[in-house]
Short mmCIF file of C-alpha atoms in Angstrom, two decimals:
data_model
loop_
_atom_site.label_atom_id
_atom_site.label_comp_id
_atom_site.label_asym_id
_atom_site.label_seq_id
_atom_site.Cartn_x
_atom_site.Cartn_y
_atom_site.Cartn_z
CA MET A 1 21.30 15.48 -13.48
CA SER A 2 19.64 13.43 -10.88
CA GLU A 3 22.35 13.23 -8.23
CA GLU A 4 21.00 11.39 -5.20
CA PRO A 5 19.74 14.12 -2.81
CA THR A 6 20.69 13.79 0.86
CA PHE A 7 18.05 13.17 3.42
CA GLU A 8 17.70 16.83 4.29
CA GLN A 9 17.64 17.89 0.58
CA LEU A 10 14.48 15.64 -0.11
CA SER A 11 11.62 17.68 -1.52
CA PHE A 12 8.19 16.91 0.14
CA GLU A 13 7.15 14.73 -2.75
CA GLN A 14 10.34 12.76 -2.71
CA ALA A 15 10.13 12.28 1.10
CA PHE A 16 6.50 11.27 0.74
CA GLU A 17 7.14 8.74 -2.12
CA ARG A 18 10.04 7.23 -0.11
CA LEU A 19 7.85 6.94 2.84
CA GLN A 20 5.27 5.16 0.75
CA ALA A 21 7.96 2.88 -0.76
CA THR A 22 9.22 2.07 2.81
CA ILE A 23 5.89 1.26 4.10
CA GLN A 24 5.30 -1.07 1.03
CA ALA A 25 8.46 -2.88 1.68
CA LEU A 26 7.63 -3.39 5.19
CA GLU A 27 4.19 -4.46 4.47
CA GLU A 28 5.19 -6.86 1.70
CA GLY A 29 7.35 -8.63 4.29
CA GLY A 30 10.12 -10.85 3.39
CA LEU A 31 12.59 -8.60 5.09
CA THR A 32 14.66 -9.79 7.98
CA LEU A 33 13.71 -8.48 11.35
CA GLU A 34 16.83 -6.21 11.29
CA ALA A 35 15.94 -4.81 7.93
CA SER A 36 12.40 -4.38 9.05
CA ILE A 37 13.51 -2.27 11.81
CA GLU A 38 15.78 -0.25 9.58
CA GLN A 39 12.93 0.41 7.21
CA PHE A 40 10.62 1.36 10.14
CA ASP A 41 13.21 3.70 11.42
CA LEU A 42 13.73 5.28 7.98
CA GLY A 43 9.89 5.52 7.62
CA MET A 44 9.48 7.29 10.93
CA ARG A 45 12.33 9.77 10.00
CA LEU A 46 10.72 10.42 6.56
CA ALA A 47 7.28 10.87 8.21
CA ASN A 48 8.74 13.43 10.62
CA LEU A 49 10.62 15.17 7.87
CA CYS A 50 7.35 15.55 5.85
CA THR A 51 5.43 16.79 8.93
CA SER A 52 8.15 19.31 9.77
CA MET A 53 8.18 20.52 6.10
CA LEU A 54 4.40 20.97 6.29
CA ASP A 55 4.85 22.86 9.73
CA GLN A 56 7.57 25.14 8.62
CA ALA A 57 6.34 25.89 5.04
CA GLU A 58 5.80 29.36 3.96
CA LEU A 59 4.85 30.23 0.51
CA ARG A 60 7.91 31.72 -1.49
CA VAL A 61 7.01 34.03 -4.32
CA SER A 62 9.53 35.65 -6.66
CA ARG A 63 9.14 37.68 -9.81
CA LEU A 64 10.74 36.63 -13.02
CA LEU A 65 12.29 39.66 -14.85
CA ALA A 66 12.63 39.73 -18.59
CA SER A 67 16.34 39.43 -18.05
CA GLY A 68 15.74 35.89 -16.78
CA ASP A 69 16.71 36.92 -13.18
CA GLU A 70 14.20 36.43 -10.40
CA ILE A 71 13.63 38.62 -7.33
CA PRO A 72 11.96 37.47 -4.26
CA THR A 73 8.78 39.23 -3.28
CA THR A 74 5.83 38.78 -1.21
CA GLY A 75 2.29 38.74 -2.42
CA ASN A 76 1.73 42.11 -0.62
CA GLU A 77 4.41 43.90 -2.71
CA LEU A 78 2.61 43.17 -5.86
CA MET B 1 -12.07 19.60 -81.49
CA GLN B 2 -11.36 17.13 -78.70
CA ILE B 3 -14.08 14.70 -77.40
CA TYR B 4 -13.98 13.96 -73.66
CA GLU B 5 -15.38 11.27 -71.64
CA VAL B 6 -17.84 12.28 -68.82
CA GLY B 7 -15.54 11.21 -66.10
CA GLN B 8 -12.76 13.29 -67.50
CA VAL B 9 -15.04 16.31 -67.37
CA THR B 10 -16.36 15.78 -63.91
CA GLY B 11 -12.77 14.96 -62.65
CA TYR B 12 -11.56 18.20 -64.19
CA ILE B 13 -14.42 20.26 -62.54
CA ARG B 14 -13.73 18.58 -59.22
CA GLN B 15 -10.06 19.48 -59.59
CA LEU B 16 -10.81 23.16 -60.45
CA MET B 17 -13.02 23.38 -57.24
CA ASP B 18 -10.59 21.67 -55.01
CA TYR B 19 -7.95 24.03 -55.90
CA ASP B 20 -10.03 27.09 -55.37
CA GLU B 21 -8.95 28.99 -52.20
CA LEU B 22 -12.41 30.28 -51.49
CA LEU B 23 -14.23 27.03 -51.86
CA VAL B 24 -12.07 24.91 -49.72
CA ASP B 25 -12.76 26.82 -46.53
CA LEU B 26 -15.97 28.92 -46.23
CA TRP B 27 -18.95 29.83 -44.20
CA VAL B 28 -22.30 29.71 -45.80
CA HIS B 29 -25.48 31.24 -44.46
CA GLY B 30 -28.94 29.61 -45.43
CA ASP B 31 -32.09 27.73 -44.56
CA VAL B 32 -32.19 23.98 -44.07
CA SER B 33 -34.55 22.01 -46.20
CA ASN B 34 -34.78 18.32 -47.31
CA PHE B 35 -33.04 17.28 -44.23
CA THR B 36 -32.36 13.49 -43.87
CA ARG B 37 -30.28 11.24 -41.81
CA SER B 38 -28.86 8.24 -43.61
CA THR B 39 -28.80 4.78 -41.87
CA SER B 40 -25.01 5.12 -41.64
CA GLY B 41 -25.59 8.24 -39.60
CA HIS B 42 -24.54 10.87 -42.15
CA LEU B 43 -26.65 14.02 -42.48
CA TYR B 44 -27.78 15.35 -45.69
CA PHE B 45 -29.66 18.60 -46.29
CA THR B 46 -30.17 21.41 -48.84
CA LEU B 47 -29.13 24.84 -47.84
CA LYS B 48 -31.06 27.56 -49.73
CA ASP B 49 -32.09 31.19 -49.71
CA GLY B 50 -34.24 33.23 -52.24
CA GLN B 51 -31.75 32.88 -54.94
CA GLY B 52 -30.38 29.41 -54.91
CA GLN B 53 -29.73 26.14 -53.24
CA LEU B 54 -26.73 23.92 -52.28
CA ARG B 55 -26.61 20.31 -51.34
CA CYS B 56 -24.86 19.63 -48.05
CA ALA B 57 -23.41 16.58 -46.54
CA LEU B 58 -22.43 16.43 -42.91
CA PHE B 59 -20.57 13.08 -42.31
CA ARG B 60 -20.88 11.31 -39.05
CA SER B 61 -17.16 12.02 -38.17
CA SER B 62 -17.81 15.78 -38.19
CA GLN B 63 -20.87 15.73 -36.19
CA ARG B 64 -19.39 16.43 -32.81
CA ARG B 65 -19.02 20.01 -34.04
CA LEU B 66 -22.72 20.22 -34.75
CA GLY B 67 -23.59 23.47 -32.80
CA VAL B 68 -27.34 23.12 -33.30
CA GLU B 69 -30.00 20.47 -33.68
CA LEU B 70 -30.78 20.41 -37.50
CA ALA B 71 -34.38 20.68 -38.58
CA ASN B 72 -36.06 21.93 -41.92
CA GLY B 73 -36.55 25.64 -42.02
CA LEU B 74 -33.76 26.39 -39.61
CA SER B 75 -31.55 29.30 -40.51
CA VAL B 76 -27.95 28.20 -39.99
CA LEU B 77 -24.26 28.96 -40.77
CA VAL B 78 -22.35 26.04 -42.23
CA HIS B 79 -18.65 25.69 -42.41
CA GLY B 80 -16.86 23.48 -44.85
CA ARG B 81 -15.54 23.08 -48.35
CA VAL B 82 -17.52 23.04 -51.72
CA SER B 83 -16.58 20.29 -54.09
CA PHE B 84 -18.01 18.45 -57.03
CA TYR B 85 -19.71 15.08 -56.46
CA GLU B 86 -18.80 13.32 -59.68
CA ALA B 87 -21.17 10.45 -59.13
CA GLN B 88 -24.21 12.73 -59.23
CA GLY B 89 -22.78 15.44 -61.31
CA SER B 90 -23.55 18.15 -58.74
CA CYS B 91 -21.86 20.51 -56.47
CA GLN B 92 -21.98 19.68 -52.73
CA LEU B 93 -20.91 21.47 -49.63
CA TYR B 94 -19.09 19.16 -47.32
CA ALA B 95 -19.82 20.58 -43.96
CA ASP B 96 -17.75 20.17 -40.91
CA ALA B 97 -19.44 22.73 -38.58
CA VAL B 98 -22.92 24.04 -38.24
CA GLN B 99 -23.83 26.91 -36.09
CA PRO B 100 -27.20 28.76 -35.47
CA GLU B 101 -27.50 31.93 -37.26
CA GLY B 102 -26.86 35.04 -35.40
CA VAL B 103 -23.35 34.31 -34.17
CA GLY B 104 -20.73 37.06 -34.65
CA LEU B 105 -17.87 37.29 -36.91
CA LEU B 106 -15.53 36.78 -33.81
CA TYR B 107 -17.21 33.51 -33.07
CA LEU B 108 -16.74 32.37 -36.64
CA GLN B 109 -13.08 33.36 -36.51
CA PHE B 110 -12.73 31.54 -33.27
CA GLU B 111 -14.34 28.43 -34.67
CA ALA B 112 -12.15 28.51 -37.81
CA LEU B 113 -9.01 28.81 -35.69
CA ARG B 114 -10.23 26.02 -33.54
CA ALA B 115 -10.94 23.88 -36.45
CA LYS B 116 -7.52 24.46 -37.92
CA LEU B 117 -5.60 23.86 -34.66
CA GLU B 118 -7.50 20.84 -33.94
CA ALA B 119 -6.87 19.41 -37.31
CA GLU B 120 -3.25 20.02 -36.60
CA GLY B 121 -3.44 18.03 -33.39
CA LEU B 122 -2.78 20.78 -30.95
CA PHE B 123 -5.78 19.65 -28.75
CA ALA B 124 -5.09 15.89 -29.03
CA PRO B 125 -6.05 14.29 -25.81
CA GLU B 126 -2.88 12.09 -25.93
CA ARG B 127 -0.73 15.11 -25.84
CA LYS B 128 -1.99 16.32 -22.54
CA ARG B 129 0.56 15.96 -20.01
CA SER B 130 -0.18 15.03 -16.32
CA LEU B 131 0.65 17.37 -13.53
CA PRO B 132 2.68 16.27 -10.40
CA ASN B 133 0.56 15.75 -7.28
CA TYR B 134 3.19 17.75 -5.11
CA PRO B 135 4.60 20.57 -7.21
CA ARG B 136 7.77 22.35 -6.03
CA ARG B 137 7.82 25.24 -8.44
CA ILE B 138 5.00 26.87 -10.40
CA GLY B 139 5.27 29.41 -12.94
CA LEU B 140 2.43 31.99 -12.93
CA VAL B 141 1.63 34.18 -15.94
CA THR B 142 -0.76 36.94 -15.08
CA SER B 143 -1.07 40.57 -14.39
CA PRO B 144 0.90 41.60 -11.36
CA THR B 145 -1.92 43.86 -10.35
CA GLY B 146 -5.52 42.99 -9.56
CA ALA B 147 -7.46 40.44 -7.59
CA VAL B 148 -6.42 37.40 -9.68
CA VAL B 149 -2.83 37.17 -8.53
CA HIS B 150 -3.71 37.84 -4.89
CA ASP B 151 -6.48 35.31 -4.91
CA PHE B 152 -4.11 32.78 -6.57
CA LEU B 153 -1.31 33.35 -3.98
CA ASN B 154 -3.64 33.27 -1.12
CA ILE B 155 -5.23 30.02 -2.00
CA VAL B 156 -1.79 28.37 -2.70
CA SER B 157 -0.48 29.70 0.49
CA ARG B 158 -3.40 28.25 2.44
CA ARG B 159 -3.50 24.96 0.66
CA TYR B 160 0.13 24.03 -0.05
CA PRO B 161 2.69 26.66 1.19
CA LEU B 162 5.60 24.27 0.44
CA VAL B 163 5.50 25.35 -3.24
CA GLU B 164 7.45 28.19 -4.83
CA ILE B 165 5.73 30.59 -7.13
CA LEU B 166 7.65 32.32 -10.03
CA LEU B 167 5.56 35.14 -11.25
CA ALA B 168 5.99 36.15 -14.89
CA PRO B 169 4.04 39.38 -15.06
CA SER B 170 2.11 40.02 -18.45
CA ALA B 171 -0.72 42.10 -19.70
CA VAL B 172 -3.69 39.82 -20.03
CA GLN B 173 -6.03 42.13 -22.10
CA GLY B 174 -5.75 44.10 -25.26
CA GLU B 175 -3.37 43.96 -28.09
CA ALA B 176 -0.39 43.77 -25.82
CA ALA B 177 -1.62 40.60 -24.05
CA PRO B 178 -0.74 37.92 -26.69
CA PRO B 179 2.84 38.92 -27.29
CA GLU B 180 3.51 39.50 -23.47
CA VAL B 181 1.92 36.10 -22.45
CA ILE B 182 4.00 34.46 -25.16
CA ALA B 183 7.20 36.14 -23.90
CA ALA B 184 6.27 35.12 -20.36
CA LEU B 185 5.90 31.56 -21.40
CA GLU B 186 9.19 31.69 -23.21
CA ASN B 187 10.81 33.24 -20.26
CA LEU B 188 9.66 30.77 -17.85
CA ASN B 189 10.49 27.86 -20.16
CA HIS B 190 14.10 29.21 -20.45
CA TYR B 191 14.11 29.61 -16.70
CA HIS B 192 13.03 25.89 -16.38
CA LEU B 193 15.74 24.64 -18.83
CA THR B 194 18.62 26.85 -17.40
CA ARG B 195 17.94 27.53 -13.61
CA LYS B 196 15.51 25.48 -11.66
CA PRO B 197 12.87 23.09 -12.92
CA LEU B 198 9.24 24.19 -12.93
CA ASP B 199 6.43 21.71 -12.63
CA LEU B 200 3.79 23.62 -14.35
CA ILE B 201 2.79 27.07 -15.67
CA VAL B 202 -0.54 28.60 -14.83
CA ILE B 203 -1.89 31.32 -17.22
CA ALA B 204 -4.50 33.18 -15.30
CA ARG B 205 -6.92 35.89 -16.10
CA GLY B 206 -10.10 36.95 -14.43
CA GLY B 207 -13.50 37.14 -16.02
CA GLY B 208 -14.43 39.57 -18.81
CA SER B 209 -16.43 39.97 -22.01
CA MET B 210 -15.66 37.79 -24.88
CA GLU B 211 -13.76 40.66 -26.51
CA ASP B 212 -11.63 40.93 -23.33
CA LEU B 213 -10.77 37.31 -23.57
CA SER B 214 -10.10 37.36 -27.26
CA ALA B 215 -6.44 37.77 -26.56
CA PHE B 216 -6.47 34.15 -25.52
CA ASN B 217 -7.92 33.07 -29.02
CA HIS B 218 -4.65 34.05 -30.61
CA GLU B 219 -2.91 31.59 -32.87
CA GLY B 220 0.62 32.55 -31.80
CA LEU B 221 -0.30 32.20 -28.24
CA ALA B 222 -1.91 28.77 -28.86
CA ARG B 223 1.30 27.73 -30.58
CA ALA B 224 3.44 29.02 -27.70
CA ILE B 225 1.41 27.04 -25.24
CA PHE B 226 1.76 23.91 -27.47
CA ALA B 227 5.60 24.47 -27.65
CA SER B 228 5.99 24.80 -23.86
CA THR B 229 8.33 22.30 -22.34
CA VAL B 230 6.56 22.85 -19.04
CA PRO B 231 2.99 21.67 -18.84
CA VAL B 232 0.51 24.63 -18.99
CA VAL B 233 -2.81 25.08 -17.01
CA SER B 234 -5.20 27.69 -18.54
CA ALA B 235 -7.34 29.57 -16.10
CA ILE B 236 -9.15 32.24 -18.07
CA GLY B 237 -12.36 33.92 -17.36
CA HIS B 238 -15.33 32.25 -15.85
CA GLU B 239 -16.48 28.69 -15.94
CA THR B 240 -18.58 29.20 -19.10
CA ASP B 241 -15.81 30.84 -21.13
CA TYR B 242 -13.78 28.64 -23.44
CA THR B 243 -10.73 30.06 -25.27
CA ILE B 244 -8.28 28.57 -27.81
CA ALA B 245 -5.70 28.58 -25.00
CA ASP B 246 -8.11 26.33 -22.96
CA TYR B 247 -8.04 23.84 -25.71
CA VAL B 248 -4.32 23.62 -26.13
CA ALA B 249 -3.38 23.78 -22.46
CA ASP B 250 -2.67 20.44 -20.71
CA LEU B 251 -5.43 21.24 -18.24
CA ARG B 252 -8.19 23.89 -18.23
CA ALA B 253 -9.29 25.37 -14.98
CA PRO B 254 -12.65 26.99 -14.95
CA THR B 255 -11.33 30.14 -12.95
CA PRO B 256 -7.96 31.22 -11.61
CA SER B 257 -9.00 30.33 -8.15
CA ALA B 258 -9.97 26.92 -9.31
CA ALA B 259 -6.54 26.63 -10.96
CA ALA B 260 -4.81 27.34 -7.54
CA GLU B 261 -6.83 24.54 -6.11
CA LEU B 262 -6.35 22.15 -9.03
CA VAL B 263 -2.56 22.38 -9.13
CA THR B 264 -1.90 22.05 -5.38
CA PRO B 265 -2.75 19.39 -2.81
CA ASN B 266 -4.32 20.44 0.34
CA VAL B 267 -1.86 20.52 3.26
CA LEU B 268 -4.64 19.11 5.43
CA ASP B 269 -5.06 16.15 3.16
CA CYS B 270 -1.21 15.80 3.33
CA ARG B 271 -1.36 15.64 6.99
CA MET B 272 -4.22 13.19 7.00
CA GLN B 273 -2.34 10.90 4.50
CA LEU B 274 0.88 11.21 6.68
CA ALA B 275 -1.05 10.14 9.75
CA ASP B 276 -2.43 7.30 7.71
CA LEU B 277 1.11 6.36 6.55
CA ARG B 278 2.37 6.58 10.07
CA ARG B 279 -0.33 4.12 11.13
CA ARG B 280 0.60 1.74 8.29
CA LEU B 281 4.20 2.02 9.25
CA MET B 282 3.45 1.16 12.87
CA ARG B 283 1.25 -1.65 11.89
CA GLY B 284 3.73 -2.97 9.45
CA MET B 285 6.35 -2.96 12.09
CA GLN B 286 4.07 -4.64 14.57
CA ASP B 287 3.25 -7.29 12.09
CA ARG B 288 6.89 -7.93 11.38
CA LEU B 289 7.51 -8.15 15.11
CA GLN B 290 4.57 -10.50 15.60
CA GLU B 291 5.87 -12.61 12.78
CA GLY B 292 9.24 -12.79 14.39
CA GLU B 293 7.61 -13.69 17.70
CA SER B 294 5.55 -16.42 16.36
CA GLY B 295 8.59 -17.72 14.37
CA LEU B 296 10.37 -17.79 17.66
CA ASP B 297 7.60 -19.65 19.16
CA ARG B 298 7.53 -22.14 16.54
CA ALA B 299 11.37 -22.53 16.78
CA ARG B 300 10.96 -23.01 20.56
CA THR B 301 8.32 -25.65 20.14
CA ARG B 302 10.63 -27.47 17.66
CA LEU B 303 13.60 -27.06 19.94
CA GLU B 304 11.59 -28.38 22.92
CA ARG B 305 10.67 -31.45 20.84
CA HIS B 306 14.42 -32.31 20.60
CA SER B 307 15.24 -31.13 24.06
CA PRO B 308 17.07 -33.78 26.61
CA ALA B 309 14.23 -32.82 29.02
CA ALA B 310 11.85 -34.95 27.04
CA GLU B 311 14.47 -37.74 26.95
CA ILE B 312 15.06 -37.47 30.72
CA ASP B 313 11.33 -37.60 31.21
CA VAL B 314 11.23 -40.87 29.21
CA ARG B 315 14.07 -42.37 31.35
CA ARG B 316 12.40 -41.15 34.54
CA ARG B 317 9.32 -43.03 33.72
CA ALA B 318 11.37 -46.08 32.88
CA VAL B 319 13.15 -45.72 36.28
CA ASP B 320 9.75 -45.26 38.10
CA ASP B 321 8.58 -48.36 36.20
CA LEU B 322 11.51 -50.22 37.43
CA ILE B 323 10.96 -49.06 40.98
CA ASP B 324 7.44 -50.13 40.89
CA ARG B 325 8.38 -53.54 39.55
CA GLY B 326 11.11 -53.86 42.38
CA HIS B 327 8.44 -52.90 44.96
CA ARG B 328 6.04 -55.51 43.66
CA THR B 329 8.75 -58.09 43.40
CA LEU B 330 9.91 -57.40 46.98
CA ALA B 331 6.36 -57.68 48.25
CA HIS B 332 6.01 -60.94 46.39
CA HIS B 333 9.12 -62.19 47.89
CA LEU B 334 8.02 -61.22 51.39
CA GLN B 335 4.79 -63.00 50.91
CA MET B 336 6.63 -66.04 49.69
CA THR B 337 8.99 -65.85 52.72
CA ARG B 338 6.18 -65.41 55.11
CA GLU B 339 4.50 -68.44 53.73
CA MET B 340 7.80 -70.39 53.87
CA VAL B 341 8.25 -69.29 57.41
CA ARG B 342 4.78 -70.45 58.39
CA GLY B 343 5.80 -73.92 56.76
CA SER B 344 9.05 -74.02 58.73
CA GLY B 345 7.03 -73.67 61.97
CA LEU B 346 5.30 -76.82 61.23
CA ARG B 347 8.69 -78.55 60.74
CA LEU B 348 10.10 -76.95 63.89
CA GLU B 349 7.40 -78.45 65.95
CA ALA B 350 8.53 -81.80 64.69
CA LEU B 351 11.89 -80.86 66.16
CA SER B 352 10.42 -79.92 69.66
CA PRO B 353 12.24 -81.30 72.79
CA LEU B 354 9.17 -83.48 73.76
CA GLN B 355 10.15 -85.72 70.91
CA THR B 356 13.71 -86.12 72.36
CA LEU B 357 12.08 -86.81 75.84
CA HIS B 358 10.40 -89.66 74.24
CA ARG B 359 13.76 -91.04 73.30
CA GLY B 360 14.68 -91.09 77.04
CA TYR B 361 16.24 -87.74 77.58
CA SER B 362 14.99 -85.52 80.35
CA LEU B 363 14.85 -81.76 80.91
CA SER B 364 15.74 -80.23 84.27
CA GLU B 365 14.43 -76.94 85.42
CA ASN B 366 15.84 -75.23 88.49
CA ARG B 367 12.61 -74.23 90.10
CA THR B 368 14.49 -72.23 92.75
CA LYS B 369 16.19 -70.03 90.32
CA GLY B 370 13.56 -70.51 87.53
CA ILE B 371 16.01 -71.48 84.98
CA LEU B 372 16.75 -74.42 82.71
CA VAL B 373 19.63 -76.48 83.89
CA ARG B 374 22.38 -76.60 81.27
CA SER B 375 25.34 -76.85 83.57
CA TYR B 376 25.92 -78.15 87.20
CA ARG B 377 27.14 -74.67 88.17
CA SER B 378 23.69 -73.25 87.67
CA VAL B 379 22.61 -75.47 90.57
CA GLU B 380 23.33 -75.03 94.13
CA LEU B 381 22.71 -77.46 97.03
CA GLY B 382 19.08 -77.46 98.16
CA ASP B 383 17.75 -76.07 94.79
CA LEU B 384 14.63 -77.68 93.77
CA LEU B 385 14.72 -79.18 90.41
CA GLU B 386 11.84 -80.11 88.25
CA ILE B 387 12.88 -82.95 85.89
CA ARG B 388 10.76 -83.42 82.90
CA VAL B 389 10.32 -86.79 81.22
CA SER B 390 8.24 -87.83 78.32
CA ASP B 391 5.33 -88.78 80.34
CA GLY B 392 5.55 -86.33 83.43
CA SER B 393 8.03 -84.62 85.69
CA ILE B 394 9.85 -85.56 88.82
CA SER B 395 10.36 -82.99 91.68
CA SER B 396 13.68 -83.34 93.43
CA THR B 397 16.25 -81.46 95.60
CA THR B 398 19.84 -80.98 94.87
CA THR B 399 22.06 -82.80 97.15
CA GLY B 400 25.42 -82.33 95.43
CA THR B 401 27.04 -81.51 92.23
CA THR B 402 30.02 -83.23 90.34
CA GLU B 403 31.90 -81.89 87.40
CA ALA B 404 32.16 -84.49 84.73
CA GLN B 405 35.62 -85.89 84.44
CA ASP B 406 35.76 -86.31 80.73
CA THR B 407 34.15 -82.93 80.06
CA GLY B 408 35.67 -81.10 82.74
CA HIS B 409 32.23 -80.57 84.12
CA GLU B 410 30.98 -81.49 87.53
CA ALA B 411 28.25 -83.98 87.47
CA VAL B 412 25.06 -83.00 89.34
CA GLU B 413 24.06 -85.31 92.14
CA VAL B 414 20.47 -85.38 92.28
CA GLN B 415 18.23 -86.62 94.91
CA PRO B 416 14.68 -87.27 94.06
#
């Protein structure tokens, strides 16, 4: 079930967790300078991804029908 | 006729009572008397009214469900089972709940259901599931009309708009409510298993009277919540209202609005955490760079220690030393030579021509020309000569010159 999501497919939580893991790896040290730079670069991209997700987020609401189907709606239509 | 032992009789009586449907689960109303607390913490009292009395025991393990501070004379409702205490040969009410007098039947039903479900383990703390910090999809069971759904959506939208809300509409009041809420829960769980995963389900209902909220004291609903694969948050009525659904749910929110805040992180907190993570990221990288730099410095120092420059310095110093030594030696030699020369002067003196004059030789000087006479050619007729001998000099005039025969030189004729 858990196919590795691509960078763009990451949820906020996944991106956030990866960012934390990246920082931890960087802070623990023991990485080569090159690997550190890779981690740093990945961390910056993850941080930017998280920020843009927060910037662009808009609450999505849908209504679950008894049939099991969902129909998108806005809070105002309710 | 058969004869029985006492224990056989008391055992039989106890068995009879323990199999009696009424006696194993009943509420009894009466006044407290002979109230005592044993050293082990169990409570004993007698419940009586104008017609009779009943011994009661409330063991320590059941006392968390003591809804009132017991005291003699207090009128109370006691729940429990009546059995036969063989050791004393008397009936005893083994209480598991005590409530003050005056509570309604609804409350008693509520308490009974709560006791039953609790005994089954539906409220077990270890069964409560934790909720994700950053939910992606939330199921919401509530009435599609009214303030609750709007408030909920507004708060979630403001706090954490990254989430997706899946609304499963349901009646939340009256007889229709329990089956509809159960259906909504099942529907959401089905969606969770077959479509997209849900992180949690919120069952929300605004405040109301205890009768209004009684739909959530429904046994079937309690079991549906218990059976839900997706963690359930109950948000029913006001802060002071407790329903059976609250006890079964993985988390009880005091109100629907509170639920919206409990299940979502605040986007502002997220941004602050992100800013903090960015700072840590930068600092981490700076630290790595600094580490690399100081490593480089250490390597450079080590390298310099082994560099030919140092060796060259050593050699240069040796060369300088040699040059210094050379200078010093040379100066010494010069000094020596100078002293030797001075010594030689003294010896030279010994070789001066005066000594030769003593031996009979003479030295002639051409006074006219002002030169020493070494050859007859340096003298012309008439030139004045000064001839020095050991004890003086003779002035003479040249009268002729002759080249010596044997030497090929002309001899000088001198006339004093």
